[in-house]
Coordinates of C-alpha atoms in Angstrom, one line a residue:
M2 CA 42.9 68.9 94.1
Q3 CA 42.0 71.5 92.5
G4 CA 44.1 74.7 93.0
R5 CA 47.3 73.3 94.6
I6 CA 49.7 71.0 93.3
A7 CA 51.2 68.2 95.0
S8 CA 53.8 65.1 94.8
A9 CA 53.1 61.6 94.4
A10 CA 56.3 60.5 95.9
S11 CA 56.4 63.0 98.9
G12 CA 52.4 63.7 99.7
R13 CA 53.6 67.6 99.8
V14 CA 51.4 70.1 98.6
A15 CA 51.8 73.6 96.9
W16 CA 48.8 75.3 97.0
R17 CA 48.4 78.5 94.2
T18 CA 45.0 80.2 95.9
M19 CA 43.2 80.1 99.4
R20 CA 42.5 77.2 101.1
L21 CA 39.5 77.8 104.0
V22 CA 38.4 74.6 106.0
I23 CA 36.3 74.8 108.8
A24 CA 36.8 71.4 110.6
R25 CA 36.9 69.7 114.4
C26 CA 40.3 69.8 115.0
S27 CA 42.9 69.0 117.4
V28 CA 46.1 70.9 116.9
D29 CA 50.2 70.1 118.4
Y30 CA 53.3 72.5 117.9
A31 CA 56.6 70.6 118.1
G32 CA 59.7 73.1 118.2
R33 CA 61.7 75.4 120.6
L34 CA 58.6 74.8 122.6
T35 CA 55.5 72.8 122.7
A36 CA 52.2 73.5 122.6
H37 CA 49.0 71.4 122.4
L38 CA 45.2 72.8 121.5
P39 CA 42.4 70.3 122.4
S40 CA 39.8 69.1 120.2
A41 CA 37.2 72.0 118.9
P42 CA 35.7 73.1 115.9
R43 CA 38.1 75.9 114.0
L44 CA 39.0 77.7 111.0
I45 CA 42.0 76.7 109.1
L46 CA 43.3 78.6 106.3
V47 CA 46.2 77.6 104.1
K48 CA 47.5 80.8 102.2
A49 CA 48.7 81.2 98.6
D50 CA 52.0 82.7 100.2
G51 CA 52.5 79.0 102.0
S52 CA 51.8 80.0 105.6
V53 CA 49.2 78.1 107.9
S54 CA 46.8 79.7 110.3
I55 CA 44.3 78.0 113.1
H56 CA 41.7 80.4 114.1
A57 CA 39.1 80.6 116.8
D58 CA 35.7 82.5 116.5
D59 CA 37.4 85.3 118.8
R60 CA 40.8 87.5 119.1
A61 CA 40.0 89.0 115.8
Y62 CA 42.3 88.6 113.3
K63 CA 45.0 86.7 115.4
P64 CA 45.1 83.2 115.1
L65 CA 45.7 80.7 117.9
N66 CA 48.6 78.7 116.0
W67 CA 50.1 79.7 112.7
M68 CA 53.4 78.5 110.8
S69 CA 54.7 81.1 108.2
P70 CA 56.7 80.4 105.1
P71 CA 57.9 79.5 103.6
C72 CA 56.7 75.5 104.8
S73 CA 55.6 72.4 103.3
L74 CA 52.3 70.7 104.3
K75 CA 51.7 67.2 104.0
E76 CA 48.4 65.5 104.3
G77 CA 49.1 62.0 105.9
D78 CA 46.8 59.0 106.4
G79 CA 44.6 59.4 108.8
D80 CA 43.3 62.9 108.4
V81 CA 46.9 64.5 109.8
W82 CA 48.4 67.1 108.2
T83 CA 51.6 68.0 109.5
V84 CA 53.3 71.4 108.6
E85 CA 56.8 71.8 108.5
N86 CA 59.1 74.6 108.2
K87 CA 63.1 74.8 107.6
G88 CA 63.9 74.5 111.0
G89 CA 62.2 71.2 111.6
E90 CA 59.3 72.7 113.9
K91 CA 56.1 71.3 113.0
L92 CA 52.5 71.7 113.3
I93 CA 50.4 68.8 113.4
I94 CA 46.8 68.8 112.6
T95 CA 44.7 65.9 113.5
L96 CA 41.5 66.4 111.3
E97 CA 38.1 64.8 113.3
E98 CA 35.4 66.1 110.9
I99 CA 35.4 68.7 108.2
I100 CA 32.6 70.6 108.0
H101 CA 33.5 73.2 105.3
D102 CA 36.5 72.8 102.7
S103 CA 36.8 75.4 99.7
S104 CA 39.3 77.1 97.9
H105 CA 39.9 80.2 96.3
E106 CA 41.9 82.1 93.6
L107 CA 42.3 85.9 95.2
G108 CA 44.3 87.2 92.7
V109 CA 47.2 90.5 93.5
D110 CA 45.7 92.3 96.2
P111 CA 46.8 95.9 95.7
G112 CA 47.7 96.4 99.0
L113 CA 46.6 99.1 101.6
I114 CA 45.9 102.8 100.3
K115 CA 46.4 106.0 102.8
D116 CA 44.1 108.7 102.8
G117 CA 46.1 111.8 101.9
V118 CA 46.7 112.9 105.2
E119 CA 48.5 109.8 106.4
A120 CA 50.3 109.8 102.9
H121 CA 50.9 113.3 103.5
L122 CA 52.5 113.1 107.2
Q123 CA 54.5 109.5 105.8
E124 CA 55.9 112.0 103.1
L125 CA 56.5 115.1 105.6
L126 CA 58.2 112.8 108.3
A127 CA 60.6 111.0 106.1
D128 CA 62.0 114.7 104.7
R129 CA 61.9 115.7 108.6
I130 CA 63.3 112.5 109.8
E131 CA 65.0 114.6 112.7
T132 CA 61.4 114.8 114.3
L133 CA 61.9 111.9 115.9
G134 CA 65.2 113.1 117.2
E135 CA 68.5 114.1 116.6
G136 CA 70.9 111.8 115.0
Y137 CA 68.1 110.3 113.0
S138 CA 68.6 109.1 109.5
L139 CA 66.4 108.0 106.5
I140 CA 66.8 104.3 105.1
R141 CA 63.5 104.5 102.9
R142 CA 59.7 105.2 102.7
E143 CA 57.8 102.4 102.0
Y144 CA 60.1 99.7 102.7
P145 CA 58.5 96.3 101.8
T146 CA 58.5 93.5 103.5
A147 CA 56.2 89.6 102.6
I148 CA 53.0 91.5 104.7
G149 CA 53.6 95.0 103.4
P150 CA 55.1 98.2 103.1
V151 CA 56.5 99.8 106.2
D152 CA 56.0 102.9 106.3
I153 CA 59.5 104.5 106.9
L154 CA 62.7 102.2 108.2
C155 CA 65.6 104.9 109.4
R156 CA 68.2 104.2 112.0
D157 CA 68.4 106.2 114.8
A158 CA 71.7 108.0 116.6
D159 CA 73.2 104.7 118.0
G160 CA 72.7 103.2 114.8
Q161 CA 69.8 100.8 114.9
T162 CA 66.9 100.0 112.9
V163 CA 63.7 101.4 113.5
A164 CA 60.7 100.8 112.1
V165 CA 57.8 103.7 112.1
E166 CA 54.3 103.4 111.4
I167 CA 52.2 106.3 110.6
K168 CA 48.4 107.0 111.2
R169 CA 46.1 109.9 111.2
R170 CA 44.1 108.2 114.3
G171 CA 46.1 105.8 116.6
E172 CA 44.0 103.0 117.2
I173 CA 45.0 99.2 118.5
D174 CA 44.9 97.8 115.3
G175 CA 47.6 100.1 114.3
V176 CA 49.8 98.9 117.5
E177 CA 49.2 94.9 115.8
Q178 CA 50.1 96.1 112.3
L179 CA 53.6 97.8 113.9
T180 CA 54.2 94.4 115.8
R181 CA 53.7 92.4 112.3
Y182 CA 55.7 94.5 111.2
L183 CA 59.0 94.0 113.6
E184 CA 58.3 90.4 114.3
L185 CA 59.2 90.0 110.2
L186 CA 62.1 92.5 110.3
N187 CA 63.6 91.6 113.4
R188 CA 64.6 88.2 111.5
D189 CA 66.7 89.7 109.3
P190 CA 70.4 90.2 110.3
H191 CA 71.2 92.8 108.8
L192 CA 68.2 94.9 110.2
A193 CA 68.3 93.5 113.9
P194 CA 67.8 94.5 115.9
V195 CA 64.8 96.8 114.8
K196 CA 62.5 98.4 117.0
G197 CA 59.3 100.4 116.6
I198 CA 57.7 103.5 116.7
F199 CA 54.3 104.8 116.4
A200 CA 53.4 107.8 115.3
A201 CA 50.1 109.3 114.7
Q202 CA 48.3 112.9 114.8
E203 CA 46.1 111.5 117.9
I204 CA 46.8 108.6 119.8
K205 CA 44.3 106.6 122.0
P206 CA 44.9 105.9 125.5
Q207 CA 44.5 101.9 124.8
A208 CA 47.0 102.1 121.8
R209 CA 49.7 103.8 123.8
V210 CA 49.4 101.4 126.8
L211 CA 49.4 98.6 124.2
A212 CA 52.1 99.9 121.9
T213 CA 54.2 100.9 125.7
D214 CA 53.7 97.5 127.0
R215 CA 55.5 95.8 123.8
G216 CA 58.4 98.3 123.8
M217 CA 57.6 100.5 121.0
S218 CA 57.9 104.6 121.2
C219 CA 54.6 106.5 121.0
V220 CA 55.3 110.3 118.9
V221 CA 51.9 112.5 118.5
L222 CA 53.1 114.5 114.8
D223 CA 51.6 118.1 114.6
Y224 CA 50.9 118.3 111.0
N225 CA 50.9 122.1 110.5
A226 CA 54.5 122.0 112.1
L227 CA 55.3 119.2 109.8
R228 CA 54.2 121.3 106.9
G229 CA 56.0 124.5 108.8
I230 CA 53.1 126.7 109.3
E231 CA 53.2 127.9 112.9
D232 CA 50.2 127.2 115.3
D233 CA 49.1 130.4 116.7
K234 CA 47.4 128.7 119.5
L235 CA 48.7 128.3 122.9
R236 CA 50.7 125.1 124.0
L237 CA 51.1 124.3 127.3
F238 CA 54.6 121.7 127.4

């Protein structure tokens, strides 16, 4: 029971640490839809924020299935875990064999520190938010969320909320990061609907395709123009 708080009456468990379990298991999701993961070896992450996610050895960091906080984990009899959120959605994890089970205290994360150019791009774009379009207005820089700050949150000319992710070089991981922010922000009725802008000095073709497919806009930022320096190179418009 090290690293967790348990209630003998309810069997519900609250974790203070990151728990990593590698196990052969099957997973069933019951909620608005149903989904089934057949038996296979998988990694189960139980994070200190209460989230539970199930991973395979592919798909980079993206889980096969997950439950976002707030949710509760109940370890029942017969090696069956039930993860339930406030909406009544459930992840039922049936453990057949536990290969590894450990808990680790990670402490407070300092967060992602952008390099000088990205930080300056964010500052410049916030000061010149009309670069994104006529009628845009700034809500705030570094808008806080449960998974980290959004670079810029603003409104367009129609009053719709816009989340902007800024990179020096725009690649697929930046699009995935903005996707996670949008998913979270759109749960807030005071902000929704929220659309996304992926902004960078250079955007890779694959990232542009993925962003467009997910309904995001792409903006190529001219660092010198934002700084007010005229570029003496010829431009083709």
